[in-house]
Coordinates of C-alpha atoms and ligand atoms in Angstrom, one line a residue:
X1 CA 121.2 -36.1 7.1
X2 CA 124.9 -35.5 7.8
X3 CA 126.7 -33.0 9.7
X4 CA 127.1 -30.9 6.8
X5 CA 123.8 -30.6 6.0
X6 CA 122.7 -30.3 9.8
X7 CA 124.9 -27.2 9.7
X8 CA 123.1 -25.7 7.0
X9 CA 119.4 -26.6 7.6
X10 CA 120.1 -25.1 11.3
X11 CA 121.7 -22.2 10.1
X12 CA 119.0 -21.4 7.1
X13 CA 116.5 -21.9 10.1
X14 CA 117.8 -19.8 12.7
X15 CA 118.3 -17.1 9.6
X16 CA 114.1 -18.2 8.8
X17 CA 113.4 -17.5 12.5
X18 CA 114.9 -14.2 12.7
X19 CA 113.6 -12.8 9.8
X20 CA 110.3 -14.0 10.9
X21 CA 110.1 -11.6 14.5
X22 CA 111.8 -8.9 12.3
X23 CA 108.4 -9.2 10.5
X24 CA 106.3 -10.2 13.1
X25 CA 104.4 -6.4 13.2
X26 CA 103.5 -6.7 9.5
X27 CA 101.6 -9.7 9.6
X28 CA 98.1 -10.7 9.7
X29 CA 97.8 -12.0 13.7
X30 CA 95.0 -14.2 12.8
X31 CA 95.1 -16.2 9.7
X32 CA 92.5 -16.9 6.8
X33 CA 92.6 -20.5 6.7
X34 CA 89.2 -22.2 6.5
X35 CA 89.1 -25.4 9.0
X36 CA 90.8 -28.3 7.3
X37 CA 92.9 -26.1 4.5
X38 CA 95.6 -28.7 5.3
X39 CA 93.9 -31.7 4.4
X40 CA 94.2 -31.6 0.3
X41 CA 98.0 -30.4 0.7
X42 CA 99.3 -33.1 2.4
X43 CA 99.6 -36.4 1.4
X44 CA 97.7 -39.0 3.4
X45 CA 100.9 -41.3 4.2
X46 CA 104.8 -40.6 4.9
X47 CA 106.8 -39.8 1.4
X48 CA 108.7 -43.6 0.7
X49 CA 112.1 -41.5 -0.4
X50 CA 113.0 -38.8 2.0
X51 CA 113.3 -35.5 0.7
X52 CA 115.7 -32.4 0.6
X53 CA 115.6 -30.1 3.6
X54 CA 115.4 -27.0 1.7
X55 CA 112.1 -28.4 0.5
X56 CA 110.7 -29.0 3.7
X57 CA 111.9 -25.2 4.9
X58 CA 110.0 -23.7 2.0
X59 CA 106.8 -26.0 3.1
X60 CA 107.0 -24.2 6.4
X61 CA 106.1 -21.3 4.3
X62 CA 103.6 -22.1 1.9
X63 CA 101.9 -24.7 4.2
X64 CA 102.4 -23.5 7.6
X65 CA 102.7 -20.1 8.8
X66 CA 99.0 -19.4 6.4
X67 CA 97.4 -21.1 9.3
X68 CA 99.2 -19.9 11.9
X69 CA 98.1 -18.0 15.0
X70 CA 101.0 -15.2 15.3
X71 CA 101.0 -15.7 19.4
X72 CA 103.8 -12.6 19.0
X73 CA 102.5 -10.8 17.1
X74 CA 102.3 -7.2 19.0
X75 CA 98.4 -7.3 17.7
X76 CA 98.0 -10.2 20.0
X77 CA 95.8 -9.6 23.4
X78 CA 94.4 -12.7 23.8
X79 CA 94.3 -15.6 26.6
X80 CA 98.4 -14.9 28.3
X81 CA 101.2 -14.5 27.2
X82 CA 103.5 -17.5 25.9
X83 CA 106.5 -16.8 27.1
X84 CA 109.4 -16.6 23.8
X85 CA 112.4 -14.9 23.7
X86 CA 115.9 -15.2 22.0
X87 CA 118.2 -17.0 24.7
X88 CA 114.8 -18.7 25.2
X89 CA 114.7 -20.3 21.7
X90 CA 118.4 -21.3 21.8
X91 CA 117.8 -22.7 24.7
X92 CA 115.9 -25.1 23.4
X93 CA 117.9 -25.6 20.4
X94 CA 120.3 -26.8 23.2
X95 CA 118.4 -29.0 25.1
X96 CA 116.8 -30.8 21.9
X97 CA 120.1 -30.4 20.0
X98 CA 122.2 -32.3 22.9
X99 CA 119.7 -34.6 22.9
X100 CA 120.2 -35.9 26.7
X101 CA 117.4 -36.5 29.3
X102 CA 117.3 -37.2 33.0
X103 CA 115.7 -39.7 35.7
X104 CA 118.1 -38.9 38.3
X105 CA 121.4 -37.7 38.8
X106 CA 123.2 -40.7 37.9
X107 CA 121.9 -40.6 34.5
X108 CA 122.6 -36.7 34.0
X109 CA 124.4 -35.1 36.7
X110 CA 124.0 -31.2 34.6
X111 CA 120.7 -32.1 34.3
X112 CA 120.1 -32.2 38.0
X113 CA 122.3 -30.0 39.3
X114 CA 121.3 -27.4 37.6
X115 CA 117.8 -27.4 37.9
X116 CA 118.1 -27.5 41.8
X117 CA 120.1 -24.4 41.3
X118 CA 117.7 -22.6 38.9
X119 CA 114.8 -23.7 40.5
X120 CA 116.4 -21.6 43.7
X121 CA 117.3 -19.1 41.6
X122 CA 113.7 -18.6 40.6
X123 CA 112.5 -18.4 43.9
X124 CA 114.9 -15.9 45.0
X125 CA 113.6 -13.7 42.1
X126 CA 110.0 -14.1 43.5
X127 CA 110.7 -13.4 47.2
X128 CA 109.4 -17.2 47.9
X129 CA 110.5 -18.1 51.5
X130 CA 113.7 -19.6 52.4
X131 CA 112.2 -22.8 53.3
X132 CA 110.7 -23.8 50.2
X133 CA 114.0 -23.7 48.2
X134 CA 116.3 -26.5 47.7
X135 CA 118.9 -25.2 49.4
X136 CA 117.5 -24.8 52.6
X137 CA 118.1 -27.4 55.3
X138 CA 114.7 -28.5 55.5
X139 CA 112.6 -30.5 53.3
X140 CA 111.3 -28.2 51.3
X141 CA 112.0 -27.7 47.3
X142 CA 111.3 -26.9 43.5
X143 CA 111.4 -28.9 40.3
X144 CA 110.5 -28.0 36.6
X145 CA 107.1 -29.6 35.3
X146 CA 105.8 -29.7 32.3
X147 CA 102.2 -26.9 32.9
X148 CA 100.6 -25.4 35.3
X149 CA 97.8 -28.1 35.0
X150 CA 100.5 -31.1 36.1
X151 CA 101.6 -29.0 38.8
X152 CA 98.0 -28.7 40.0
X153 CA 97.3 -32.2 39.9
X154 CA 101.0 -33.3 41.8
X155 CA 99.4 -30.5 44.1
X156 CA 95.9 -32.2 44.8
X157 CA 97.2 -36.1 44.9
X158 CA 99.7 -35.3 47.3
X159 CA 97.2 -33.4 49.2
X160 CA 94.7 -36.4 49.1
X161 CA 97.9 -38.8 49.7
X162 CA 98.2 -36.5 52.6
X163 CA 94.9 -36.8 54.2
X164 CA 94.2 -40.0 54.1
X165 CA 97.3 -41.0 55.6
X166 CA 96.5 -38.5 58.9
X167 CA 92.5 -39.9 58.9
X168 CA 94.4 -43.3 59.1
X169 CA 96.6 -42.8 61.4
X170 CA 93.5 -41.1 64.2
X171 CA 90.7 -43.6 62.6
X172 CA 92.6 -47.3 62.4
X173 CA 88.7 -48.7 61.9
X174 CA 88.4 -47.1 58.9
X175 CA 90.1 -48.5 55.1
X176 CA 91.7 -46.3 52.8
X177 CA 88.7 -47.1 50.2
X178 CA 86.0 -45.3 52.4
X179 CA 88.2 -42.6 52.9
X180 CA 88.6 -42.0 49.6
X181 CA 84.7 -42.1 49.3
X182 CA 84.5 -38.9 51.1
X183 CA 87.7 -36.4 50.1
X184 CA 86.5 -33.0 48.5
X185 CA 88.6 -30.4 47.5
X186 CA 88.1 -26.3 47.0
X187 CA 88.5 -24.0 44.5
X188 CA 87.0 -20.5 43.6
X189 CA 84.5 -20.3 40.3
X190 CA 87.0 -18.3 38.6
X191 CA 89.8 -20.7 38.7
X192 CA 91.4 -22.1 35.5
X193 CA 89.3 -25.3 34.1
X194 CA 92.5 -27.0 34.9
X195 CA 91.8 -27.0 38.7
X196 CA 88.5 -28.5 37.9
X197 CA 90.1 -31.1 35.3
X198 CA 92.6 -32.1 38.4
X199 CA 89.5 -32.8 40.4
X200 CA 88.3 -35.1 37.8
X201 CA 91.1 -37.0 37.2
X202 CA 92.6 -37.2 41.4
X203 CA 89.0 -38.4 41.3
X204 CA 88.5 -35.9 44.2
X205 CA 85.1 -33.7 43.7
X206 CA 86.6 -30.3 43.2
X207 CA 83.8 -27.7 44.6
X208 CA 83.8 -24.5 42.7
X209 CA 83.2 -21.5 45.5
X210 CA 81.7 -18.2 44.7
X211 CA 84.4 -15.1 44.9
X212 CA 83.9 -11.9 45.8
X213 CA 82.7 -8.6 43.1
X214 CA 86.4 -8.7 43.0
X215 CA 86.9 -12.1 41.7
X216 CA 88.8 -13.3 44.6
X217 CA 88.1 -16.0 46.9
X218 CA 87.9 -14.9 50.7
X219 CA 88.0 -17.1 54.0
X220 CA 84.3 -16.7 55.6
X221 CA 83.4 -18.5 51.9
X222 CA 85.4 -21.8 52.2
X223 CA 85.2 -21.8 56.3
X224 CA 81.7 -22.1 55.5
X225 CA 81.8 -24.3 52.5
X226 CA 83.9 -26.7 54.6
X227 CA 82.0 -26.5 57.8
X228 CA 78.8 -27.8 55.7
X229 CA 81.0 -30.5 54.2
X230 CA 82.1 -31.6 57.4
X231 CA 78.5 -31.7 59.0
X232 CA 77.8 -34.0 56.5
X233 CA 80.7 -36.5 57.2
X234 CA 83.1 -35.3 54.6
X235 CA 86.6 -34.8 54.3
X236 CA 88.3 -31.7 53.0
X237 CA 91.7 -32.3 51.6
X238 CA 92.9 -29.5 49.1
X239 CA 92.4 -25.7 48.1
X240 CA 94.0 -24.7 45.1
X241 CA 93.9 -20.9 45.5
X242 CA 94.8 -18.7 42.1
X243 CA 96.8 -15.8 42.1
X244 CA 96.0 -14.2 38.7
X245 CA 93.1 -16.2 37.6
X246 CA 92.2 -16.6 33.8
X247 CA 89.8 -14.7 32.9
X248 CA 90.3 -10.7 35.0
X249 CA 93.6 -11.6 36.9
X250 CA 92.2 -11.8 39.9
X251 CA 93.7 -12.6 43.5
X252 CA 92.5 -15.3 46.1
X253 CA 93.1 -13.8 49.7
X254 CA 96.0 -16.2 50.2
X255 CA 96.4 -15.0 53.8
X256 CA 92.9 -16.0 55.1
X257 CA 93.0 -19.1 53.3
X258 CA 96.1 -20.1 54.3
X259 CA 95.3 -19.4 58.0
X260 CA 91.9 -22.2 57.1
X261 CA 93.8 -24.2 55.6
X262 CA 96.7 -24.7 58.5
X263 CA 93.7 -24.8 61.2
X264 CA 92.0 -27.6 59.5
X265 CA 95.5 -29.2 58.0
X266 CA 93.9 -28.6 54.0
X267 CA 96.5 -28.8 52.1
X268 CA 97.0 -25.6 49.8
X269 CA 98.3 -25.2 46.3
X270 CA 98.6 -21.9 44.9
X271 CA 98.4 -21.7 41.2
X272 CA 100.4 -18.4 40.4
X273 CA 100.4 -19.5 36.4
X274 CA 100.8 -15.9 35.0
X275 CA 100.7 -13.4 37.5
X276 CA 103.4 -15.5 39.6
X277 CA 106.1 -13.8 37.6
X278 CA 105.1 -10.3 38.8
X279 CA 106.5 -11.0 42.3
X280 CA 109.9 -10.5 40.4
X281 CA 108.9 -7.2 41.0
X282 CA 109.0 -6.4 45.3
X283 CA 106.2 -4.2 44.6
X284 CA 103.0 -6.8 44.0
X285 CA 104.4 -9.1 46.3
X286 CA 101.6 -7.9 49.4
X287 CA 99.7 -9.8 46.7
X288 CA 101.0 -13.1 47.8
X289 CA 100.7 -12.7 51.7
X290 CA 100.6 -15.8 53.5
X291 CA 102.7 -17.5 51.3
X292 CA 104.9 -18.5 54.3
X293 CA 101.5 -21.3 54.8
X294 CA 100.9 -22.8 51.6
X295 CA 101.9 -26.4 51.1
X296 CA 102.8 -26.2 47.0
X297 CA 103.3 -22.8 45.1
X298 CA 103.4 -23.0 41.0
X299 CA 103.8 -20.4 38.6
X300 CA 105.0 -21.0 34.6
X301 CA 107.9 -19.3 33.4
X302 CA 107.0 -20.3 30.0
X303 CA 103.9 -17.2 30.4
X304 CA 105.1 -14.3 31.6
X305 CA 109.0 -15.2 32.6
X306 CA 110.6 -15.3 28.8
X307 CA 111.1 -18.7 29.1
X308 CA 109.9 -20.7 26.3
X309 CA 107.7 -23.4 26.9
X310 CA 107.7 -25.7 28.2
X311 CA 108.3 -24.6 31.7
X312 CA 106.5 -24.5 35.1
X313 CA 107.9 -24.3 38.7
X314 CA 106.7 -25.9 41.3
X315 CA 107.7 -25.6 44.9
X316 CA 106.8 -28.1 48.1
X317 CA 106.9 -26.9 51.7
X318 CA 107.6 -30.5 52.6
X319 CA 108.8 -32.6 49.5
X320 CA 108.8 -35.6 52.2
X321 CA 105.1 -35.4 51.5
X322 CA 105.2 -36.3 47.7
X323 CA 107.8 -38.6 48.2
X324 CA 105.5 -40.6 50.7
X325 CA 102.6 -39.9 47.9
X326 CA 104.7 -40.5 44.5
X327 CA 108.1 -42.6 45.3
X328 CA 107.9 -45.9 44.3
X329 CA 110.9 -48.9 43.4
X330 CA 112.6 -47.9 40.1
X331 CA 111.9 -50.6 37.4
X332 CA 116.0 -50.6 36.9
X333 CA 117.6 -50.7 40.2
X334 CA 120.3 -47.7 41.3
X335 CA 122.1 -46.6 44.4
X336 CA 121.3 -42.8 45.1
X337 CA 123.9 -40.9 44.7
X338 CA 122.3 -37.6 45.1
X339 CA 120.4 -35.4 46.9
X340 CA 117.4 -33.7 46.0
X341 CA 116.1 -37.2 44.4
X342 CA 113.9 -34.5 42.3
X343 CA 112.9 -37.2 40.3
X344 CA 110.1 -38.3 42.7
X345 CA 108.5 -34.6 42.9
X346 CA 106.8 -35.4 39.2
X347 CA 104.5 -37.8 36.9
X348 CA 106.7 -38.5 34.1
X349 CA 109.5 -40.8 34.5
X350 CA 112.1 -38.8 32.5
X351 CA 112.5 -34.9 32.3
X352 CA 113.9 -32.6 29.4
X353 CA 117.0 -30.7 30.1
X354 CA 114.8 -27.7 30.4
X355 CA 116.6 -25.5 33.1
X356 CA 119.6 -24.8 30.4
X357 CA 117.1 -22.5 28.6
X358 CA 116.2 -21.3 32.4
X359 CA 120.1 -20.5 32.8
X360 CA 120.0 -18.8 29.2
X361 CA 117.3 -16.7 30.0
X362 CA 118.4 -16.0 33.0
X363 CA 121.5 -14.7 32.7
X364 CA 121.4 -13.2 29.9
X365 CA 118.1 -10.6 31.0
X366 CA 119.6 -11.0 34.8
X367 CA 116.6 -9.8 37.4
X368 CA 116.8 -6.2 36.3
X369 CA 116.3 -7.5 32.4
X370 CA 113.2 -9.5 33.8
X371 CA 112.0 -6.9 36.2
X372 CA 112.1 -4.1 33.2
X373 CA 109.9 -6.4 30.9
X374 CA 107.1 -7.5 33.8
X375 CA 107.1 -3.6 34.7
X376 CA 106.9 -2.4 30.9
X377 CA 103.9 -4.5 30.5
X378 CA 102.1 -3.9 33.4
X379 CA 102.9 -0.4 32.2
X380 CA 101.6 -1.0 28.4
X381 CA 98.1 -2.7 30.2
X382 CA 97.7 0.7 32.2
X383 CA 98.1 3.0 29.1
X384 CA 95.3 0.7 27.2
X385 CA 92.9 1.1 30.7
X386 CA 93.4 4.9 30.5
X387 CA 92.2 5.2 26.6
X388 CA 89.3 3.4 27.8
X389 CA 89.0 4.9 30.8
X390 CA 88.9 8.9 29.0
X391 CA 86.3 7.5 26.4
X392 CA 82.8 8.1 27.3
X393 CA 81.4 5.2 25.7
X394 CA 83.5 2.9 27.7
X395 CA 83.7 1.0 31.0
X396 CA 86.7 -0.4 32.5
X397 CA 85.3 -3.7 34.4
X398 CA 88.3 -4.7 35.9
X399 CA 92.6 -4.0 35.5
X400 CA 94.9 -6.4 36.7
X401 CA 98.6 -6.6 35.8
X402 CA 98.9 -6.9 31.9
X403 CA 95.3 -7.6 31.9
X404 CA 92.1 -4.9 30.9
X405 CA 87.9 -5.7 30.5
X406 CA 86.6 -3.2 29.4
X407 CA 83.2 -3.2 27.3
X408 CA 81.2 -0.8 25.9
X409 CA 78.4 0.9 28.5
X410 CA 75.0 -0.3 27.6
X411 CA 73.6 -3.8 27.0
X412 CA 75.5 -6.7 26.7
X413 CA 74.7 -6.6 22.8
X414 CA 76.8 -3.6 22.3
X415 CA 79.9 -5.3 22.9
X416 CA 79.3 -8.2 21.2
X417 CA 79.0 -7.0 18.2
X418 CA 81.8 -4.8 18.7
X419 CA 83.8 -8.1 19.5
X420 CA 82.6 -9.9 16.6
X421 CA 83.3 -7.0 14.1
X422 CA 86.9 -6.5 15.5
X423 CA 87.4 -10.8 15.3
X424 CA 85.8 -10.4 12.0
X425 CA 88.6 -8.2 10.3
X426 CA 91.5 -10.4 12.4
X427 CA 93.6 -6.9 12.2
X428 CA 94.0 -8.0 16.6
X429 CA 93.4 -10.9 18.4
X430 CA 91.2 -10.6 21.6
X431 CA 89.1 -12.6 24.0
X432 CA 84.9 -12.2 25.6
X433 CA 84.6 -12.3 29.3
X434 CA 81.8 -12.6 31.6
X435 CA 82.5 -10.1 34.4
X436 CA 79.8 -11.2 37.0
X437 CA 76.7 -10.9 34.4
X438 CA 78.1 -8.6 32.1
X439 CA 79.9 -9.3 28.8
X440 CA 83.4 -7.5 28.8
X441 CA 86.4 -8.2 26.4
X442 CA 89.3 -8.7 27.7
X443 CA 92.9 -7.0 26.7
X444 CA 96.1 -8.6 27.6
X445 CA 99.2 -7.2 26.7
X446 CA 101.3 -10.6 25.3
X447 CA 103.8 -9.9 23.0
X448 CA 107.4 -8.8 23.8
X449 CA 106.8 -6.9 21.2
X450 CA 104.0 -4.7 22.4
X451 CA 105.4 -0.8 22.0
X452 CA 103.0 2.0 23.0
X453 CA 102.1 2.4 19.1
X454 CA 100.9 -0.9 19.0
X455 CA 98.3 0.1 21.8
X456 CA 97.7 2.7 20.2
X457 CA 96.7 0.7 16.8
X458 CA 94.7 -1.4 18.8
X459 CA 92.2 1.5 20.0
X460 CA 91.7 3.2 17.3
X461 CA 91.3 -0.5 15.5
X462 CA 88.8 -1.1 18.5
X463 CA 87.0 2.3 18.2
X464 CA 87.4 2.5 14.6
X465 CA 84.3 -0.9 15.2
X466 CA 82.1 1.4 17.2
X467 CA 79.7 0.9 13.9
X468 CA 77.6 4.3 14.9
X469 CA 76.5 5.4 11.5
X470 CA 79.0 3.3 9.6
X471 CA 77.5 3.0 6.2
X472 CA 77.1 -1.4 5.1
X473 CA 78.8 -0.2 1.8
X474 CA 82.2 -2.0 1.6
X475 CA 83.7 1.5 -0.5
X476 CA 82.1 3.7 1.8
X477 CA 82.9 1.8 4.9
X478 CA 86.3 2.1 4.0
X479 CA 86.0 5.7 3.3
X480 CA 84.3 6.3 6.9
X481 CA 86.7 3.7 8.7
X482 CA 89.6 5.9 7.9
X483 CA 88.3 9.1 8.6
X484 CA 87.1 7.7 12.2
X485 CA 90.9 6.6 12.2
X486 CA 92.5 10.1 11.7
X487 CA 89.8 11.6 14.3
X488 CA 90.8 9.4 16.6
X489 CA 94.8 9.9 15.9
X490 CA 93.9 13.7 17.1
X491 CA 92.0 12.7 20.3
X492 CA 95.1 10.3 21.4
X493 CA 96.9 12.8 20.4
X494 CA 96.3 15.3 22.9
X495 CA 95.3 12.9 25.1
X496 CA 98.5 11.4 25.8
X497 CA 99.7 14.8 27.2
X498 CA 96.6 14.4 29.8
X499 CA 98.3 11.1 31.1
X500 CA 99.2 11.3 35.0
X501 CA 102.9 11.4 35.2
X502 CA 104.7 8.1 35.5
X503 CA 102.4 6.2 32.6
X504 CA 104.6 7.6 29.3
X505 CA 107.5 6.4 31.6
X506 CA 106.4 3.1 32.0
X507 CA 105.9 2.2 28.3
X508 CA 109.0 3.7 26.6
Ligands
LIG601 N1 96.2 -21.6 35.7 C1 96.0 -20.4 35.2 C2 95.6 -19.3 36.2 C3 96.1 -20.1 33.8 O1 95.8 -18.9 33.4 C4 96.4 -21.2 33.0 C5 96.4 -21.0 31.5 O2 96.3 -19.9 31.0 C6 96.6 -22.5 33.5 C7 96.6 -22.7 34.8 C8 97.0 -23.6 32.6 O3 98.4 -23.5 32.3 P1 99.2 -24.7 31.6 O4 98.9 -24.6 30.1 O5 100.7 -24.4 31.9 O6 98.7 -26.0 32.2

């Protein structure tokens, strides 16, 4: 491909790329596809004459967006948010577009430099202590990873690397080996299977600790999980506390952990995937109290930040700590020029160029830009609770930032089927929970393109599934499922007048 043709195949896809968000409400969120619908339509081996781009753009089409998950689609309310938005997706038409990647600064001194900047930048925008950014005069810092689940693991072998080293140093009659034997690590029950996956492969046993009704892990629950593993001759090393957890966006009482954790000298990684973004906002940040005492704080951009992925921040306390754990003798020998060496902070060898779609984003939303989205959200999530909430037939199990369970009162079975008649017609995309024993379904609000209406769609989609006296005939179902839709226009109707004050604000 030439330069000419470049041109045009970029343009024609950044034109096939707009047109597709302009569309984005009017599509199906879910598709049809049966599993393996791609198999007959592609050919089993690698064409032996390339073809024309334009052919390969109209594939796209026919071929790929059938089976496509429409992650932003408005109709989406599943798992998180994946974080997309226009300076985002230039930005990494930039990073792949130049083409350059980084070790260390020698190799690409932008590359660096600016990611020690945005990296700060980002903590600023969170409230994250002074000391952990890379502009403070102590060790601390950030660098970009690739997910939340890396940053976990960098997290728990640097704790382990940690330990061992300090049982060493107080035990010289015992080997590194037997140490090993007996690390164990904490984590609550409602962490995200990546905590537990960490475990498995730091080969640290990762127990999982019973929260609260709240979902949240408390202090008197790991002192005494740690007192018992102590009695029996073990040795704690890590807590990875979540603020925001996966399935109700729950919060870990950072503050009593953290005080454990600095008593017993645990080191603590806080895993702030999603919710971390909302500390943008001054107002949720009581809800990361203590964070003055964790070792390693992570939260992913590429969720909830606008920030395509992929894109995670993580931040030491002490980066001397996974230098001692990670640095080892480059295979090609250089002088260090520069400081951060941010290179030793991470697995991979190499790093993408991603803090230019940082600085896109960034600048072009500025905090107020980010703040207004975060807020508008959390705003969108409160509308959906109070529908549920001013319906008789429903319970609201648990609201946390963009995130509602909710389920139908009554036995589990109810909402079930509910759930399985709404996946059924694929008109929105939602999730199950178990909240404690019960089965809930959980409503996240994703999309940047969520609008009020789009709520609105969803409930009356949701109650329109209530299947109380809907006839099995398909014409008559039809029939009845539109008549259930027009009551329920007139209930939210009036109801939206009933909203406290501050709700129809939040959503416009
Ligand atoms: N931690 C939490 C709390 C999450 O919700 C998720 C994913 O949803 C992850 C970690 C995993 O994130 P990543 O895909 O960036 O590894």
């Amino acid at each position: 491909m030439n330069i000419e043709e470049f041109r045009e195949f970029g343009k024609a896809s950044v034109d096939y790329i707009a047109d597709y968000f302009e569309n984005i409400r009017n599509v199906e969120v879910i598709s049809n596809v049966e599993p393996g619908y791609l198999k007959n339509e592609l050919p089993e081996k690698v064409p032996d004459i390339g073809e024309p781009w334009q052919q390969v753009l109209q594939d796209v089409d026919k071929l790929i967006i059938p089976g496509f998950t429409h992650w932003h689609s408005p109709h989406f309310h599943a798992y998180f948010p994946t974080a997309n938005s226009f300076p985002g997706v230039v930005g990494e038409l930039f990073l792949s577009g130049l083409g350059s990647l980084s070790k260390n600064w020698e190799t690409n001194p932008a590359c660096v430099e600016l990611e020690v900047r945005m990296v700060d930048w980002l903590g600023k925008i969170l409230g994250l202590p002074e000391e952990f950014l890379n502009s403070s005069n102590g060790p601390g810092g950030g660098v970009i990873q690739n997910a939340a689940s890396e940053s976990t693991l960098v997290g728990l072998l640097t704790g382990k690397h940690r330990t061992i080293r300090n049982v060493l140093r107080d035990n010289a009659n015992l080997s590194e080996g037997k140490i090993m034997f007996k690390l164990v690590a904490y984590t609550s029950k409602e962490s995200n299977s990546s905590v537990e996956k960490a475990g498995l492969l730091a080969s640290v046993p990762m127990r999982l600790l019973p929260t609260d009704k709240h979902g949240s892990l408390r202090g008197h629950t790991l002192e005494e999980a740690i007192k018992k593993d102590k009695e029996s001759g073990l040795i704690p090393c890590c807590v990875v506390a979540t603020l925001g957890t996966t399935g109700t966006c729950a919060f870990d009482n950072l503050e009593e952990l953290a005080k454990i954790c600095s008593r017993e000298g645990i080191w603590l990684h806080v895993d702030a995937a999603y919710a971390g973004a909302a500390f943008a906002c001054p107002e949720y940040r009581y809800l990361m109290k203590g964070v003055e005492d964790v070792d390693s704080f992570n939260f992913n951009p590429h969720k909830w930040m606008l920030v395509n992925s992929d894109c995670s921040v993580m931040w030491f306390k002490n980066t001397k700590d996974v230098e001692k754990a990670f640095k080892v003798k480059s295979t090609l020998p250089k002088i260090p020029t520069f400081e951060p060496e941010i290179e030793h902070w991470q697995i991979p060898t190499s790093r993408r160029f991603r803090a230019l779609k940082v600085w896109f984003v960034l600048r072009t939303y500025g905090v107020e830009g980010i703040q207004r989205h975060i807020r508008k959200q959390i705003g969108l999530a409160k509308f959906f609770e109070e529908l549920a909430l001013n319906d008789d037939r429903f319970e609201v199990c648990t609201s946390s930032m963009g995130l509602v369970c909710f389920r139908l009162k009554g036995e589990d079975r109810l909402t079930q089927n509910l759930l399985d008649r709404i996946s059924r017609r694929k008109k929105i995309f939602l999730m199950p929970y178990y909240f404690g024993d019960s089965f809930s379904i959980r409503f996240v609000i994703c999309s940047r393109f969520t609008e009020k209406e789009d709520i609105l769609f969803a409930w009356r989609e949701i109650t329109s599934q209530l299947g109380d006296g809907a006839p099995t005939n398909d014409a008559l179902r039809e029939k009845w499922l539109k008549n259930e839709e027009e009551k329920r226009k007139n209930v939210t109707g009036d109801f939206l007048n009933t909203l406290p004050a501050g709700i129809n604000e939040n959503v416009k």
